[in-house]
Short mmCIF file of C-alpha atoms and ligand atoms in Angstrom, two decimals:
data_model
loop_
_atom_site.label_atom_id
_atom_site.label_comp_id
_atom_site.label_asym_id
_atom_site.label_seq_id
_atom_site.Cartn_x
_atom_site.Cartn_y
_atom_site.Cartn_z
CA MET A 903 -4.78 95.01 -31.94
CA ILE A 904 -2.06 92.91 -30.60
CA ALA A 905 0.69 91.93 -33.16
CA ALA A 906 0.66 88.25 -34.02
CA GLU A 907 4.25 87.61 -32.88
CA THR A 908 3.64 89.44 -29.57
CA PHE A 909 0.62 87.40 -28.86
CA ALA A 910 2.30 84.14 -29.68
CA GLU A 911 5.20 85.11 -27.28
CA TYR A 912 2.81 85.86 -24.40
CA ALA A 913 0.73 82.67 -25.29
CA ARG A 914 3.87 80.43 -24.86
CA ALA A 915 4.68 81.75 -21.40
CA ASN A 916 4.20 79.42 -18.54
CA VAL A 917 1.79 80.98 -16.00
CA PRO A 918 -0.58 79.53 -13.34
CA ARG A 919 -4.40 79.24 -13.69
CA TYR A 920 -4.63 81.17 -10.42
CA THR A 921 -7.20 79.01 -8.67
CA SER A 922 -5.60 80.42 -5.53
CA TYR A 923 -2.86 83.01 -4.69
CA PRO A 924 -0.20 82.04 -3.93
CA THR A 925 -0.66 78.95 -6.01
CA ALA A 926 -0.13 75.42 -4.66
CA PRO A 927 3.49 74.99 -5.80
CA HIS A 928 4.39 77.75 -3.30
CA PHE A 929 2.79 76.19 -0.24
CA LYS A 930 5.44 75.32 2.33
CA PRO A 931 6.41 71.69 3.03
CA ASP A 932 7.31 72.53 6.64
CA PHE A 933 3.67 73.47 7.47
CA CYS A 934 2.56 71.80 10.60
CA GLU A 935 -0.62 70.15 11.70
CA ALA A 936 -0.94 72.23 14.80
CA THR A 937 -1.30 75.38 12.74
CA TYR A 938 -4.15 73.78 10.71
CA ARG A 939 -5.83 72.68 14.01
CA ARG A 940 -5.55 76.26 15.32
CA TRP A 941 -7.13 77.64 12.05
CA LEU A 942 -10.02 75.10 12.18
CA GLY A 943 -10.57 75.93 15.88
CA ALA A 944 -10.70 79.71 15.10
CA LEU A 945 -13.33 79.44 12.39
CA GLU A 946 -16.49 81.57 12.94
CA PRO A 947 -19.14 79.02 14.01
CA LYS A 948 -21.98 80.70 12.20
CA GLN A 949 -20.21 81.11 8.89
CA PRO A 950 -21.20 78.39 6.39
CA ILE A 951 -18.25 76.36 4.97
CA SER A 952 -17.78 74.28 1.85
CA LEU A 953 -16.44 70.78 1.53
CA TYR A 954 -14.40 69.17 -1.23
CA LEU A 955 -14.01 65.36 -1.30
CA HIS A 956 -11.34 63.82 -3.53
CA ILE A 957 -12.01 60.32 -4.67
CA PRO A 958 -8.70 59.41 -6.59
CA PHE A 959 -9.76 56.18 -8.31
CA CYS A 960 -10.59 55.64 -12.06
CA ARG A 961 -11.29 52.51 -14.00
CA GLN A 962 -8.98 53.52 -16.95
CA MET A 963 -6.26 56.02 -17.41
CA CYS A 964 -6.73 58.88 -19.91
CA TRP A 965 -3.38 59.76 -21.52
CA TYR A 966 -3.90 63.55 -21.10
CA CYS A 967 -4.73 63.26 -17.32
CA GLY A 968 -2.87 65.58 -14.94
CA CYS A 969 -4.90 64.69 -11.80
CA ASN A 970 -3.88 62.67 -8.79
CA MET A 971 -5.53 59.36 -9.63
CA LYS A 972 -5.09 55.59 -9.13
CA LEU A 973 -6.37 52.73 -11.21
CA ALA A 974 -9.13 50.91 -9.27
CA LYS A 975 -8.35 47.44 -10.28
CA ARG A 976 -9.55 45.82 -7.05
CA ARG A 977 -12.39 46.61 -4.61
CA GLU A 978 -10.32 46.62 -1.43
CA PRO A 979 -8.27 49.82 -1.85
CA VAL A 980 -11.49 51.68 -2.69
CA ALA A 981 -13.19 50.30 0.48
CA ASP A 982 -10.15 51.18 2.60
CA TYR A 983 -10.13 54.64 1.24
CA VAL A 984 -13.71 55.21 2.09
CA ALA A 985 -13.13 53.92 5.63
CA ASN A 986 -10.28 56.46 6.07
CA LEU A 987 -12.26 59.22 4.51
CA LEU A 988 -14.98 58.65 7.17
CA LEU A 989 -12.25 58.88 9.82
CA GLU A 990 -10.90 62.12 8.29
CA ILE A 991 -14.33 63.61 8.39
CA ASP A 992 -14.44 62.95 12.14
CA LEU A 993 -10.95 64.41 12.67
CA ILE A 994 -11.74 67.64 10.91
CA ALA A 995 -15.22 68.06 12.55
CA ASP A 996 -13.64 67.35 15.93
CA ALA A 997 -11.15 70.21 15.40
CA MET A 998 -14.00 72.67 14.61
CA PRO A 999 -15.69 74.99 17.20
CA ALA A 1000 -19.20 73.82 16.36
CA ARG A 1001 -21.20 71.54 14.07
CA MET A 1002 -20.69 73.75 11.06
CA LYS A 1003 -23.24 74.59 8.31
CA VAL A 1004 -22.27 73.44 4.73
CA GLY A 1005 -23.35 75.53 1.88
CA GLY A 1006 -21.27 73.79 -0.88
CA LEU A 1007 -20.31 70.19 -1.47
CA HIS A 1008 -18.14 68.98 -4.31
CA PHE A 1009 -17.00 65.35 -5.05
CA GLY A 1010 -14.14 65.33 -7.43
CA GLY A 1011 -11.34 63.03 -8.64
CA GLY A 1012 -10.34 60.75 -10.17
CA THR A 1013 -13.82 59.41 -10.70
CA PRO A 1014 -16.24 59.71 -7.74
CA THR A 1015 -18.75 57.63 -9.48
CA VAL A 1016 -16.51 54.49 -9.08
CA LEU A 1017 -17.92 54.36 -5.57
CA ALA A 1018 -20.47 51.59 -4.98
CA PRO A 1019 -23.83 53.04 -3.88
CA GLY A 1020 -23.35 51.73 -0.30
CA GLN A 1021 -20.00 53.48 -0.11
CA PHE A 1022 -21.45 56.70 -1.36
CA ASP A 1023 -24.25 56.47 1.08
CA ALA A 1024 -21.83 55.86 4.06
CA ILE A 1025 -19.84 59.03 3.11
CA MET A 1026 -22.99 61.14 2.91
CA ALA A 1027 -24.26 59.67 6.21
CA GLY A 1028 -20.90 60.48 7.74
CA LEU A 1029 -21.05 64.01 6.47
CA ARG A 1030 -24.56 64.60 7.69
CA LYS A 1031 -23.73 63.28 11.09
CA ARG A 1032 -20.93 65.82 11.73
CA PHE A 1033 -22.15 68.78 9.59
CA ILE A 1034 -25.51 70.58 8.89
CA PHE A 1035 -26.36 70.71 5.23
CA ALA A 1036 -27.91 74.02 4.36
CA ALA A 1037 -31.38 73.76 2.68
CA GLU A 1038 -29.97 75.61 -0.37
CA MET A 1039 -26.69 73.63 -0.49
CA GLU A 1040 -25.17 73.35 -3.92
CA ALA A 1041 -23.98 69.75 -4.27
CA ALA A 1042 -21.90 68.73 -7.36
CA ILE A 1043 -20.23 65.58 -8.48
CA GLU A 1044 -17.80 64.63 -11.28
CA CYS A 1045 -18.78 61.60 -13.33
CA ASP A 1046 -17.26 59.34 -15.97
CA PRO A 1047 -20.01 58.33 -18.53
CA ARG A 1048 -18.05 55.29 -19.56
CA THR A 1049 -18.31 53.59 -16.18
CA LEU A 1050 -21.72 54.66 -14.96
CA ASP A 1051 -23.91 52.36 -12.80
CA GLU A 1052 -27.63 53.24 -12.82
CA LYS A 1053 -27.87 52.55 -9.04
CA VAL A 1054 -25.15 55.13 -8.37
CA VAL A 1055 -27.00 57.71 -10.43
CA LYS A 1056 -30.21 57.08 -8.45
CA SER A 1057 -28.30 57.29 -5.22
CA ILE A 1058 -26.76 60.68 -6.30
CA GLY A 1059 -30.24 61.93 -7.13
CA ALA A 1060 -31.72 60.70 -3.85
CA HIS A 1061 -29.05 62.55 -1.85
CA GLY A 1062 -30.15 65.85 -3.35
CA PHE A 1063 -27.13 66.59 -5.65
CA THR A 1064 -27.89 69.68 -7.80
CA ARG A 1065 -25.10 69.37 -10.47
CA VAL A 1066 -23.19 66.71 -12.28
CA SER A 1067 -20.08 67.32 -14.32
CA PHE A 1068 -18.88 65.26 -17.25
CA GLY A 1069 -15.38 65.05 -18.66
CA VAL A 1070 -16.44 65.19 -22.42
CA GLN A 1071 -13.19 66.69 -23.79
CA GLU A 1072 -13.66 65.98 -27.50
CA PHE A 1073 -15.99 63.70 -29.44
CA ASP A 1074 -13.86 62.97 -32.58
CA ALA A 1075 -13.06 59.23 -32.61
CA ALA A 1076 -9.36 59.70 -33.64
CA VAL A 1077 -8.79 62.22 -30.85
CA GLN A 1078 -10.49 59.98 -28.36
CA ALA A 1079 -8.26 57.01 -29.44
CA ALA A 1080 -5.15 59.18 -29.00
CA ILE A 1081 -6.12 60.12 -25.46
CA ASN A 1082 -7.40 56.66 -24.51
CA ARG A 1083 -10.88 57.88 -23.74
CA ILE A 1084 -13.56 56.39 -26.07
CA GLN A 1085 -17.03 57.80 -25.32
CA PRO A 1086 -19.27 58.57 -28.35
CA PRO A 1087 -21.87 61.32 -28.16
CA GLU A 1088 -24.63 58.71 -27.56
CA MET A 1089 -22.98 57.34 -24.46
CA VAL A 1090 -22.70 60.90 -22.94
CA GLU A 1091 -26.25 61.70 -23.93
CA ARG A 1092 -27.51 58.55 -22.23
CA ALA A 1093 -25.66 59.56 -18.98
CA VAL A 1094 -26.95 63.06 -19.13
CA ASN A 1095 -30.54 61.77 -19.43
CA GLN A 1096 -30.07 59.36 -16.62
CA PHE A 1097 -28.93 62.16 -14.23
CA ARG A 1098 -31.72 64.53 -15.37
CA GLY A 1099 -34.13 61.68 -14.88
CA ALA A 1100 -32.76 61.12 -11.35
CA GLY A 1101 -33.48 64.89 -10.47
CA VAL A 1102 -29.94 66.20 -10.98
CA ALA A 1103 -31.09 69.18 -13.09
CA ASN A 1104 -27.80 71.01 -13.76
CA VAL A 1105 -25.26 69.55 -16.12
CA ASN A 1106 -21.70 70.69 -16.68
CA PHE A 1107 -19.44 69.53 -19.58
CA ASP A 1108 -15.65 69.87 -19.52
CA LEU A 1109 -14.06 70.30 -22.93
CA ILE A 1110 -10.37 70.51 -23.92
CA TYR A 1111 -8.67 72.12 -26.83
CA GLY A 1112 -5.09 71.46 -27.88
CA LEU A 1113 -5.43 67.59 -27.76
CA PRO A 1114 -3.52 65.36 -30.11
CA TYR A 1115 -4.86 65.33 -33.73
CA GLN A 1116 -7.51 67.79 -32.71
CA THR A 1117 -8.38 70.56 -35.35
CA VAL A 1118 -10.81 73.53 -35.60
CA ALA A 1119 -13.02 71.12 -37.55
CA THR A 1120 -13.24 68.48 -34.85
CA ILE A 1121 -13.75 70.92 -32.07
CA LYS A 1122 -16.65 72.53 -34.21
CA ARG A 1123 -18.29 69.03 -34.48
CA THR A 1124 -17.85 68.48 -30.82
CA ILE A 1125 -19.43 71.78 -29.85
CA MET A 1126 -22.46 71.07 -32.02
CA HIS A 1127 -23.01 67.69 -30.31
CA CYS A 1128 -22.65 69.54 -26.93
CA ILE A 1129 -25.13 72.32 -27.84
CA ALA A 1130 -27.66 69.62 -28.83
CA MET A 1131 -27.49 68.24 -25.23
CA ARG A 1132 -27.78 71.65 -23.77
CA PRO A 1133 -25.59 71.46 -20.66
CA ASN A 1134 -26.12 74.39 -18.34
CA ARG A 1135 -22.35 75.10 -18.23
CA ILE A 1136 -19.32 74.30 -20.30
CA ALA A 1137 -15.76 74.65 -19.24
CA LEU A 1138 -13.32 74.86 -22.09
CA PHE A 1139 -9.70 74.20 -20.97
CA GLY A 1140 -6.49 74.32 -22.92
CA TYR A 1141 -4.63 70.91 -22.70
CA ALA A 1142 -1.61 71.32 -20.43
CA HIS A 1143 1.10 69.08 -21.87
CA VAL A 1144 3.44 68.55 -18.89
CA PRO A 1145 5.02 65.16 -19.46
CA TRP A 1146 7.83 65.84 -16.98
CA PHE A 1147 5.03 65.86 -14.31
CA ALA A 1148 2.37 63.55 -15.62
CA LYS A 1149 4.27 60.50 -17.05
CA ASN A 1150 1.06 59.17 -18.83
CA GLN A 1151 1.30 62.11 -21.16
CA ARG A 1152 4.40 60.66 -22.65
CA LYS A 1153 2.00 58.35 -24.55
CA ILE A 1154 0.90 61.38 -26.53
CA PRO A 1155 3.36 61.92 -29.40
CA GLU A 1156 4.66 65.65 -29.28
CA ASN A 1157 4.19 65.90 -33.08
CA SER A 1158 0.44 65.14 -32.87
CA LEU A 1159 -0.16 68.30 -30.73
CA PRO A 1160 -1.51 71.43 -32.41
CA SER A 1161 0.56 74.57 -32.55
CA THR A 1162 0.01 77.61 -30.34
CA LYS A 1163 -1.77 79.28 -33.36
CA GLU A 1164 -4.02 76.24 -33.90
CA ARG A 1165 -4.81 76.11 -30.13
CA ALA A 1166 -5.84 79.81 -30.22
CA ALA A 1167 -8.05 79.25 -33.30
CA MET A 1168 -9.72 76.21 -31.65
CA ALA A 1169 -10.43 78.27 -28.43
CA ALA A 1170 -11.76 81.21 -30.45
CA GLU A 1171 -14.05 79.03 -32.72
CA ALA A 1172 -15.45 77.08 -29.80
CA ALA A 1173 -16.20 80.35 -27.99
CA ARG A 1174 -17.80 81.84 -31.02
CA LEU A 1175 -20.09 78.84 -31.52
CA LEU A 1176 -21.09 78.69 -27.77
CA VAL A 1177 -21.87 82.37 -27.65
CA ALA A 1178 -23.91 82.13 -30.95
CA ALA A 1179 -25.81 79.23 -29.29
CA GLY A 1180 -26.92 81.41 -26.32
CA TYR A 1181 -24.07 80.76 -23.84
CA THR A 1182 -22.50 83.63 -21.92
CA ALA A 1183 -18.73 83.73 -21.77
CA ILE A 1184 -17.56 83.76 -18.17
CA GLY A 1185 -13.98 84.37 -16.89
CA ILE A 1186 -11.21 82.85 -19.07
CA ASP A 1187 -12.74 79.43 -19.87
CA HIS A 1188 -16.46 79.08 -18.80
CA PHE A 1189 -19.67 79.40 -20.63
CA ALA A 1190 -23.08 79.15 -19.08
CA LEU A 1191 -26.80 79.54 -20.08
CA ALA A 1192 -28.44 82.89 -19.32
CA ASP A 1193 -30.37 81.47 -16.31
CA ASP A 1194 -27.45 79.66 -14.80
CA SER A 1195 -26.29 80.96 -11.47
CA LEU A 1196 -22.74 81.41 -12.78
CA THR A 1197 -24.07 83.85 -15.43
CA VAL A 1198 -26.04 85.69 -12.78
CA ALA A 1199 -23.03 85.86 -10.49
CA ALA A 1200 -20.76 87.11 -13.29
CA LYS A 1201 -23.36 89.93 -14.12
CA THR A 1202 -23.69 90.94 -10.50
CA GLU A 1203 -19.97 90.68 -9.91
CA LYS A 1204 -20.37 87.93 -7.28
CA LEU A 1205 -18.34 85.42 -9.26
CA ARG A 1206 -15.58 83.73 -7.32
CA ARG A 1207 -12.60 81.60 -8.20
CA ASN A 1208 -11.51 78.52 -6.19
CA PHE A 1209 -9.67 75.23 -6.74
CA GLN A 1210 -12.56 73.85 -8.88
CA GLY A 1211 -12.47 76.96 -11.12
CA TYR A 1212 -15.29 79.52 -11.19
CA THR A 1213 -17.92 79.30 -8.57
CA THR A 1214 -20.86 81.09 -7.05
CA ASP A 1215 -19.77 79.75 -3.60
CA PRO A 1216 -19.19 82.71 -1.29
CA ALA A 1217 -17.63 80.66 1.54
CA GLU A 1218 -14.27 81.84 2.83
CA THR A 1219 -13.61 78.34 4.18
CA LEU A 1220 -13.32 75.25 1.86
CA ILE A 1221 -12.29 72.14 3.63
CA GLY A 1222 -10.43 69.55 1.44
CA LEU A 1223 -10.92 65.95 2.42
CA GLY A 1224 -9.15 62.93 0.80
CA ALA A 1225 -5.60 62.43 -0.55
CA THR A 1226 -4.17 65.49 -2.24
CA SER A 1227 -7.17 67.79 -1.62
CA ILE A 1228 -6.54 71.52 -1.13
CA GLY A 1229 -8.44 73.61 1.41
CA ARG A 1230 -8.64 77.26 2.19
CA THR A 1231 -9.45 79.01 5.41
CA PRO A 1232 -9.46 82.76 6.22
CA PHE A 1233 -6.02 82.20 7.62
CA GLY A 1234 -4.36 80.30 4.74
CA TYR A 1235 -4.18 77.24 2.53
CA VAL A 1236 -3.60 73.63 3.29
CA GLN A 1237 -2.97 70.61 1.05
CA ASN A 1238 -3.35 67.00 2.10
CA ILE A 1239 -0.76 64.23 1.51
CA GLY A 1240 -1.03 63.02 -2.03
CA GLU A 1241 0.04 59.40 -1.58
CA THR A 1242 -2.88 57.43 -0.39
CA GLY A 1243 -0.82 55.01 1.86
CA ALA A 1244 0.78 57.95 3.72
CA TRP A 1245 -2.53 59.80 3.84
CA SER A 1246 -4.20 56.70 5.43
CA ARG A 1247 -1.43 56.24 8.01
CA ALA A 1248 -1.68 59.79 9.14
CA ILE A 1249 -5.43 59.49 9.63
CA GLN A 1250 -5.17 56.24 11.39
CA SER A 1251 -2.64 57.59 13.93
CA GLY A 1252 -5.26 60.41 14.69
CA ARG A 1253 -3.29 63.18 12.69
CA LEU A 1254 -4.84 65.57 10.10
CA PRO A 1255 -3.02 64.41 6.98
CA VAL A 1256 -1.52 67.74 5.90
CA ALA A 1257 1.42 67.84 3.62
CA ARG A 1258 1.86 71.47 2.86
CA GLY A 1259 0.40 74.89 3.67
CA HIS A 1260 0.65 78.56 3.52
CA GLU A 1261 -0.32 81.21 6.09
CA THR A 1262 -1.47 84.12 4.04
CA THR A 1263 0.13 87.51 4.72
CA ARG A 1264 -1.68 90.84 4.30
CA ASP A 1265 0.14 91.44 1.03
CA ASP A 1266 -1.00 87.90 -0.17
CA ARG A 1267 -4.62 88.87 0.63
CA LEU A 1268 -4.49 92.07 -1.36
CA ARG A 1269 -2.81 90.35 -4.36
CA ALA A 1270 -5.26 87.46 -4.12
CA ARG A 1271 -8.17 89.84 -4.31
CA VAL A 1272 -6.78 91.67 -7.31
CA ILE A 1273 -5.88 88.44 -9.09
CA GLU A 1274 -9.27 87.06 -8.47
CA GLN A 1275 -10.97 90.20 -9.92
CA ILE A 1276 -8.75 89.94 -13.02
CA MET A 1277 -9.52 86.22 -13.55
CA CYS A 1278 -13.27 86.69 -12.87
CA PHE A 1279 -14.03 90.01 -14.61
CA GLY A 1280 -11.06 90.92 -16.72
CA LYS A 1281 -10.72 94.20 -14.70
CA ALA A 1282 -9.62 95.48 -11.39
CA ASP A 1283 -9.68 98.79 -9.41
CA LEU A 1284 -6.19 98.60 -8.10
CA GLU A 1285 -6.16 101.76 -5.87
CA LYS A 1286 -9.64 101.13 -4.50
CA THR A 1287 -8.84 97.42 -3.61
CA GLY A 1288 -5.63 98.60 -2.03
CA ARG A 1289 -7.31 101.36 -0.06
CA ALA A 1290 -9.93 98.84 1.30
CA LEU A 1291 -7.12 96.91 2.89
CA GLY A 1292 -5.18 99.97 4.08
CA TYR A 1293 -2.60 100.21 1.34
CA PRO A 1294 -1.35 103.42 -0.38
CA PRO A 1295 -2.26 104.11 -3.99
CA ASN A 1296 1.24 103.01 -5.26
CA TRP A 1297 1.02 99.61 -3.61
CA TYR A 1298 1.56 97.81 -6.96
CA ALA A 1299 4.68 99.72 -8.02
CA ASP A 1300 6.57 96.36 -8.59
CA ALA A 1301 3.96 95.38 -11.24
CA VAL A 1302 4.15 98.64 -13.09
CA PRO A 1303 6.89 97.71 -15.60
CA ALA A 1304 4.98 94.57 -16.67
CA LEU A 1305 1.75 96.56 -16.83
CA ARG A 1306 3.35 99.25 -18.99
CA SER A 1307 4.51 96.61 -21.53
CA LEU A 1308 1.06 94.99 -21.53
CA VAL A 1309 -0.57 98.45 -22.22
CA ALA A 1310 1.96 99.12 -25.04
CA ASP A 1311 1.08 95.67 -26.58
CA GLY A 1312 -2.63 96.32 -26.55
CA VAL A 1313 -3.34 93.74 -23.88
CA LEU A 1314 -4.89 96.12 -21.35
CA THR A 1315 -5.66 99.73 -20.48
CA CYS A 1316 -4.80 101.16 -17.03
CA VAL A 1317 -6.03 104.69 -16.17
CA SER A 1318 -6.06 106.15 -12.68
CA GLY A 1319 -5.43 102.61 -11.29
CA LYS A 1320 -8.29 101.09 -13.16
CA LEU A 1321 -7.04 98.13 -15.07
CA SER A 1322 -9.12 96.67 -17.84
CA ILE A 1323 -8.22 93.89 -20.30
CA THR A 1324 -8.98 94.65 -23.95
CA ALA A 1325 -11.15 92.32 -26.06
CA ASP A 1326 -8.02 91.21 -27.94
CA GLY A 1327 -6.18 90.67 -24.76
CA SER A 1328 -8.80 88.50 -23.00
CA ALA A 1329 -7.09 85.15 -23.99
CA LEU A 1330 -3.96 86.50 -22.05
CA THR A 1331 -5.81 87.09 -18.78
CA ARG A 1332 -3.47 84.77 -16.94
CA ILE A 1333 -0.48 86.85 -18.15
CA VAL A 1334 -2.09 89.99 -16.76
CA ALA A 1335 -2.81 88.36 -13.38
CA SER A 1336 0.79 87.14 -13.24
CA ALA A 1337 1.99 90.76 -13.14
CA PHE A 1338 0.88 90.85 -9.53
CA ASP A 1339 2.31 87.46 -8.52
CA ARG A 1340 5.23 87.82 -6.19
CA TYR A 1341 5.99 84.12 -6.04
CA LEU A 1342 6.21 83.54 -9.74
CA GLU A 1343 9.54 82.07 -10.81
CA THR A 1344 9.24 81.31 -14.39
CA GLU A 1345 12.55 79.45 -14.61
CA ASN A 1346 11.44 76.83 -11.98
CA ALA A 1347 7.68 76.88 -12.10
CA LYS A 1348 6.07 74.07 -14.15
CA HIS A 1349 2.94 75.77 -15.14
CA SER A 1350 1.03 75.24 -18.37
CA VAL A 1351 1.25 77.67 -21.33
CA ALA A 1352 -1.02 80.67 -21.15
CA VAL A 1353 -3.21 79.74 -24.27
S1 SF4 B 2627 -11.24 59.96 -15.77
FE1 SF4 B 2627 -10.42 61.97 -15.14
S2 SF4 B 2627 -9.07 61.62 -13.36
FE2 SF4 B 2627 -9.48 59.68 -14.32
S3 SF4 B 2627 -7.75 59.31 -15.70
FE3 SF4 B 2627 -9.40 60.29 -16.94
S4 SF4 B 2627 -8.92 62.47 -16.75
FE4 SF4 B 2627 -7.76 61.50 -15.14
#
């Protein structure tokens, strides 16, 4: 049992979500394009890769948003962006040793469904020309139910997409007004049915707890609406209030935000209702139906973590395309330029539009593996993992003081190098992972709170 005050203290700590290690704020700004070209050229031609395409446009701004997005007030900037994305696809493919096989494709944003059907078709044709789509390819797209065009839905279905993700967040009308995102349950249900009708069988909902004016009662009602629509997966994220970074969040009054205790109660109640409705809890914030591939991957310990969260994608290489996209190769991480003007100019001059990157060291790879195990399974065999990479049993000596405190506080157990987070400590998984983070600088890092 963790003492309430101790839990609250941990929960207030700012720690990363560990979608990579090191995390993006630690990528180096002096990273050069030539290094990325060398990495791309050295990829194993027979190993499938994954692609992430960032479409940064939205029709309306949500006040809670922390993404890299632009308001799509006119058609021209979207058309220009698509033209440059097609050029970037060619630049990346030219740098690779072969026409690579793609096992995973993800369109994120922003709102990818702001694209007109013709633009979407052009991007898919550009990808098919330069890459080989695997027969079993998982293709996912994020969608905004408020601005959905039936023709776009049909086009997504016709291109063989297997999964659609909706930003549902919360159904309470007062909360929706406070976050500037009005979408009643009927609107979401209609969109879900449209996609299912178009052959996109798998549905994901993103929900948020910790929003302005949100309570345990509102999130309960939201969960009941969601359960009725039976999405295959639900991601339940804590709202990250970072107004120093996301200026739009200044429209959310601080005094409308729930306390740490209320946030924890909302997360716990939502999880309880979802598990009672037949969903399996996965990692720190996902829930999936028993037959979903994420549940199977969690049970067979094949679950992975990447920049989109939890995934079944085994690819070691994820190529990010579009402004601000982050990619991963066996050699390190790369992030594209975030500002669309500078991103476009780099592409038009024939340069890969990289802004930052990080060449991973042997120590990074070991810590990344341990952190991924903790984030996916709530446990890690520290000595075995170290041994597999040629490290002595005491490789994690620097983490021992933090681990001892976490053991004393009831967050985890650690016997003979086998770390396991307790049931009470599961909400503090990110804190446990951070014990192995050599780059974490709590005084400078602007990460969200742990719970
Ligand atoms: S739709 Fe998504 S990306 Fe666009 S403003 Fe809202 S939260 Fe941000």
